[in-house]
Backbone as JSON, one array per atom type, in Angstrom:
{
  "sequence": "MNLEGRKIIVNKSSKELSELLKTPENYKDFMPDGLQKFETRDNGFKFGLQGMPEIALKIDEVTDQKAILKSASSSLDFSLTATLNPINENQTEVQMLFEGKFNPFIKMMVEKPLQNFINTLTDKIEAYK",
  "N": [[89.53, 70.61, 86.26], [87.25, 73.0, 87.2], [85.09, 74.34, 89.63], [82.52, 76.46, 90.88], [80.99, 77.91, 93.73], [78.05, 79.82, 94.63], [78.28, 83.34, 95.39], [78.1, 84.46, 98.69], [76.81, 86.3, 101.52], [78.03, 86.49, 104.72], [77.24, 86.97, 108.09], [79.54, 87.62, 109.73], [82.81, 88.63, 110.76], [85.76, 88.56, 108.65], [87.9, 87.67, 110.1], [86.68, 86.28, 112.25], [85.49, 84.21, 110.77], [87.78, 82.99, 109.62], [89.03, 82.02, 111.93], [87.13, 80.14, 112.73], [87.3, 78.35, 110.57], [89.79, 77.25, 110.89], [89.68, 75.15, 112.61], [89.3, 71.73, 112.63], [87.02, 70.27, 113.66], [84.87, 72.02, 113.35], [84.01, 71.88, 110.72], [82.18, 69.87, 110.5], [79.68, 70.96, 110.96], [79.04, 72.08, 108.53], [78.58, 70.09, 106.75], [76.74, 68.07, 104.34], [73.35, 66.73, 104.69], [73.34, 63.93, 104.34], [75.46, 62.85, 105.76], [77.51, 60.28, 106.88], [79.76, 59.57, 108.21], [82.25, 61.15, 110.17], [85.38, 62.16, 110.96], [87.81, 63.73, 112.89], [91.14, 64.93, 112.39], [94.62, 65.68, 113.1], [95.34, 67.88, 111.39], [93.12, 68.19, 109.78], [90.26, 66.5, 108.37], [88.12, 63.61, 107.89], [85.5, 62.46, 105.9], [82.37, 60.83, 105.2], [79.84, 60.45, 102.85], [76.51, 59.47, 102.07], [76.37, 57.1, 99.52], [78.76, 57.88, 98.37], [82.37, 57.67, 98.09], [84.61, 57.74, 100.97], [86.17, 60.78, 101.91], [89.2, 62.38, 102.54], [90.41, 65.32, 103.92], [92.86, 67.89, 104.23], [93.62, 70.73, 106.18], [95.05, 73.21, 104.6], [95.85, 75.93, 104.41], [94.94, 78.83, 106.17], [93.78, 82.06, 106.2], [92.85, 85.53, 106.78], [91.77, 86.07, 104.35], [91.29, 83.73, 102.94], [90.51, 80.19, 103.0], [92.04, 77.17, 102.57], [91.51, 73.91, 101.6], [92.93, 70.75, 101.04], [93.18, 67.68, 99.2], [93.83, 64.79, 101.1], [94.7, 62.51, 100.09], [97.0, 60.89, 98.03], [96.28, 59.93, 95.58], [94.26, 61.48, 94.58], [94.02, 64.68, 93.23], [93.2, 67.63, 94.28], [91.78, 70.79, 95.33], [89.91, 72.74, 97.67], [88.73, 75.87, 98.05], [87.8, 78.49, 100.17], [86.99, 81.68, 99.56], [87.43, 84.69, 101.3], [86.06, 87.71, 101.57], [86.16, 90.68, 103.04], [83.42, 92.79, 103.78], [82.49, 94.65, 105.58], [83.1, 95.37, 109.09], [81.51, 93.43, 110.23], [80.54, 91.73, 108.29], [81.11, 89.37, 105.66], [81.96, 88.48, 102.38], [81.65, 85.35, 100.91], [82.94, 82.73, 98.92], [82.95, 79.52, 97.49], [85.43, 77.64, 95.9], [86.37, 75.11, 93.73], [89.04, 73.15, 92.63], [90.34, 70.76, 90.58], [92.32, 68.02, 89.34], [91.44, 65.76, 87.18], [90.93, 62.74, 85.3], [89.09, 62.48, 82.17], [86.99, 60.57, 82.45], [86.63, 60.23, 85.24], [86.02, 62.86, 85.86], [83.55, 63.16, 84.58], [82.01, 61.5, 86.18], [82.14, 62.67, 88.75], [81.55, 65.4, 88.64], [78.85, 66.52, 88.85], [77.94, 65.53, 91.46], [79.92, 66.82, 93.01], [79.45, 69.55, 92.5], [76.93, 69.76, 93.67], [77.67, 69.24, 96.3], [79.33, 71.45, 96.87], [77.41, 73.46, 96.61], [75.74, 72.8, 98.77], [77.53, 73.11, 100.94], [77.92, 75.87, 100.72], [75.29, 76.8, 101.24], [75.01, 75.94, 103.91], [77.07, 77.34, 105.22], [76.16, 79.92, 104.79], [73.84, 79.89, 106.33], [74.85, 79.58, 108.85], [75.12, 80.34, 112.28]],
  "CA": [[88.12, 70.88, 86.43], [87.0, 74.08, 88.15], [83.69, 74.55, 89.98], [82.33, 77.61, 91.76], [79.74, 78.09, 94.45], [77.57, 81.19, 94.53], [78.8, 84.25, 96.4], [77.14, 84.68, 99.78], [77.21, 87.25, 102.57], [77.95, 85.89, 106.05], [77.25, 88.01, 109.12], [80.7, 87.45, 110.61], [84.01, 89.24, 110.2], [86.64, 87.57, 108.01], [88.72, 87.11, 111.19], [85.86, 85.26, 112.92], [85.35, 83.07, 109.85], [89.05, 82.28, 109.49], [89.22, 81.27, 113.18], [86.2, 79.02, 112.65], [87.75, 77.42, 109.54], [91.07, 76.65, 111.29], [89.42, 74.02, 113.49], [88.68, 70.64, 111.87], [85.7, 69.87, 114.18], [83.82, 72.95, 112.91], [83.54, 71.55, 109.38], [81.03, 68.95, 110.61], [78.46, 71.78, 110.89], [78.79, 72.49, 107.14], [78.41, 68.91, 105.9], [75.37, 67.77, 103.88], [72.52, 65.91, 105.57], [73.64, 62.5, 104.17], [76.73, 62.54, 106.4], [77.49, 59.0, 107.58], [80.98, 59.44, 109.01], [83.06, 62.35, 110.27], [86.5, 61.98, 111.88], [88.8, 64.8, 112.84], [92.56, 64.59, 112.45], [95.42, 66.82, 113.55], [95.31, 69.04, 110.48], [92.04, 68.05, 108.82], [89.15, 65.62, 108.72], [87.7, 62.62, 106.9], [84.05, 62.33, 105.99], [81.7, 59.94, 104.26], [78.46, 60.78, 102.53], [75.75, 58.37, 101.5], [76.54, 56.87, 98.09], [80.05, 58.39, 97.87], [83.51, 57.18, 98.87], [85.09, 58.65, 102.0], [87.13, 61.79, 101.43], [90.03, 62.96, 103.6], [90.9, 66.66, 103.58], [93.73, 68.55, 105.2], [93.53, 72.18, 106.17], [96.35, 73.58, 104.07], [96.18, 77.32, 104.74], [93.8, 79.66, 106.55], [94.11, 83.46, 106.49], [91.63, 86.34, 106.8], [91.28, 86.19, 102.97], [90.93, 82.44, 102.33], [90.76, 78.92, 103.68], [92.3, 76.18, 101.52], [91.52, 72.5, 101.97], [93.48, 69.93, 99.96], [93.01, 66.25, 99.35], [94.87, 64.13, 101.9], [95.04, 61.3, 99.35], [97.93, 61.16, 96.91], [95.66, 59.5, 94.32], [93.34, 62.53, 94.13], [94.67, 65.98, 93.26], [92.23, 68.71, 94.23], [91.71, 71.71, 96.46], [88.65, 73.45, 97.87], [89.1, 77.15, 98.65], [86.75, 79.46, 100.53], [87.53, 83.04, 99.53], [86.8, 85.54, 102.32], [86.22, 89.1, 101.14], [85.46, 91.52, 104.02], [82.57, 93.87, 103.3], [82.67, 95.59, 106.69], [83.64, 94.64, 110.24], [80.6, 92.36, 110.65], [80.05, 90.95, 107.15], [82.13, 88.88, 104.75], [81.49, 87.76, 101.2], [82.32, 84.05, 100.84], [82.68, 81.92, 97.73], [83.66, 78.25, 97.45], [86.04, 77.35, 94.61], [86.96, 73.77, 93.67], [89.96, 72.96, 91.52], [90.83, 69.38, 90.62], [92.88, 67.43, 88.13], [90.85, 64.43, 87.02], [90.81, 62.31, 83.91], [87.73, 62.77, 81.68], [86.01, 59.61, 82.97], [86.37, 60.59, 86.64], [85.36, 64.17, 85.83], [82.15, 62.94, 84.21], [81.32, 60.87, 87.31], [82.13, 63.44, 89.99], [81.24, 66.82, 88.47], [77.54, 66.88, 89.39], [77.93, 65.41, 92.93], [80.79, 67.84, 93.6], [78.75, 70.84, 92.44], [75.9, 69.69, 94.7], [78.37, 69.34, 97.58], [79.73, 72.86, 97.01], [76.18, 74.23, 96.84], [75.3, 72.53, 100.14], [78.47, 73.81, 101.83], [77.6, 77.3, 100.62], [74.04, 77.03, 101.97], [75.23, 75.73, 105.36], [77.88, 78.46, 105.72], [75.3, 81.1, 104.77], [72.86, 79.77, 107.41], [75.55, 79.38, 110.11], [74.95, 81.45, 113.26]],
  "C": [[87.97, 71.94, 87.52], [85.5, 74.22, 88.36], [83.62, 75.72, 90.95], [80.99, 77.52, 92.46], [79.29, 79.53, 94.26], [78.19, 82.03, 95.62], [77.71, 84.51, 97.42], [77.7, 85.74, 100.74], [76.98, 86.56, 103.91], [78.09, 87.0, 107.09], [78.31, 87.73, 110.19], [81.86, 88.18, 109.95], [84.87, 88.16, 109.55], [87.55, 86.94, 109.06], [87.95, 86.02, 111.93], [85.73, 84.01, 112.06], [86.66, 82.3, 109.74], [89.36, 81.49, 110.76], [88.35, 80.01, 113.19], [86.73, 77.93, 111.7], [89.13, 76.81, 109.83], [90.87, 75.35, 112.06], [88.68, 72.91, 112.76], [87.27, 70.27, 112.34], [84.57, 70.74, 113.64], [83.26, 72.61, 111.53], [82.35, 70.59, 109.41], [79.71, 69.72, 110.46], [78.08, 72.15, 109.45], [78.52, 71.31, 106.21], [76.95, 68.7, 105.5], [74.66, 66.81, 104.83], [72.84, 64.42, 105.47], [74.94, 62.07, 104.82], [76.62, 61.23, 107.19], [78.7, 58.82, 108.49], [81.69, 60.78, 109.01], [84.11, 62.12, 111.35], [87.44, 63.16, 111.76], [90.2, 64.22, 112.95], [93.31, 65.82, 112.89], [95.22, 68.06, 112.68], [94.18, 68.94, 109.46], [90.96, 67.11, 109.31], [88.87, 64.66, 107.56], [86.19, 62.5, 107.05], [83.53, 61.38, 104.93], [80.27, 60.36, 104.1], [77.8, 59.57, 101.89], [75.98, 58.29, 100.0], [77.84, 57.4, 97.51], [81.19, 57.79, 98.69], [83.92, 58.21, 99.93], [86.16, 59.57, 101.43], [87.88, 62.35, 102.64], [90.58, 64.29, 103.1], [91.84, 67.16, 104.66], [93.56, 70.05, 105.05], [94.92, 72.69, 105.81], [96.78, 74.98, 104.5], [94.9, 78.06, 105.1], [94.32, 81.06, 106.91], [92.79, 84.23, 106.57], [91.04, 86.5, 105.4], [90.83, 84.86, 102.36], [91.19, 81.29, 103.29], [90.9, 77.88, 102.58], [92.35, 74.79, 102.13], [92.07, 71.73, 100.78], [93.21, 68.47, 100.25], [94.16, 65.67, 100.16], [95.31, 62.83, 101.22], [95.94, 61.64, 98.17], [97.32, 60.77, 95.56], [94.67, 60.53, 93.76], [94.03, 63.88, 94.29], [93.62, 67.07, 93.13], [92.36, 69.6, 95.46], [90.33, 72.37, 96.48], [89.01, 74.72, 98.65], [87.85, 77.95, 98.96], [87.42, 80.83, 100.49], [86.72, 83.88, 100.51], [87.1, 86.99, 101.96], [85.46, 90.01, 102.11], [84.66, 92.63, 103.35], [82.63, 95.02, 104.31], [83.1, 94.77, 107.89], [82.76, 93.48, 110.7], [80.09, 91.5, 109.5], [81.2, 90.59, 106.22], [81.46, 88.19, 103.58], [82.33, 86.48, 101.09], [81.95, 83.37, 99.53], [83.55, 80.67, 97.79], [84.16, 78.01, 96.03], [86.7, 75.97, 94.68], [87.86, 73.7, 92.45], [90.53, 71.55, 91.62], [91.36, 68.94, 89.28], [92.4, 65.99, 88.06], [90.87, 64.04, 85.55], [89.35, 62.48, 83.48], [86.66, 61.83, 82.24], [85.63, 59.96, 84.41], [85.61, 61.91, 86.7], [83.87, 64.0, 85.55], [81.36, 62.37, 85.41], [81.16, 61.81, 88.51], [81.65, 64.89, 89.85], [79.92, 67.23, 89.12], [77.48, 66.68, 90.92], [78.8, 66.46, 93.62], [80.12, 69.21, 93.6], [77.65, 70.87, 93.5], [76.5, 69.85, 96.09], [78.77, 70.78, 97.86], [78.51, 73.73, 97.3], [75.68, 74.04, 98.27], [76.21, 73.2, 101.15], [78.16, 75.29, 101.88], [76.34, 77.62, 101.42], [74.24, 76.93, 103.48], [76.07, 76.87, 105.96], [77.01, 79.71, 105.8], [74.33, 81.08, 105.96], [73.52, 79.69, 108.79], [75.41, 80.61, 111.02], [76.13, 81.49, 114.2]]
}
């Protein structure tokens, strides 16, 4: 299952964004309003949203071109990638991409909430100062 967020322009350099995305604590600023739990870990974070199970993510790779988060649970196989495409020294085009391997039943249950989550992440990153 693949999902895409809309492409946005962020008024930060790709280097500034990649530095921001290397630190687990910074992801709290991008979470949806229904956030009920947020815990940082050495290489990632765990969060809980109202009406959804808790999700643990590890920061797998961060460069000036992308930030990849992967599921920290062996029972779920997915990744969330933020592509960082520099426009100039002060602006970067960002797009969230989700890729997951789910059975058809799980896919049917999670597709809409995941798309909403990606849309909210995109909105929060776009509004980030």
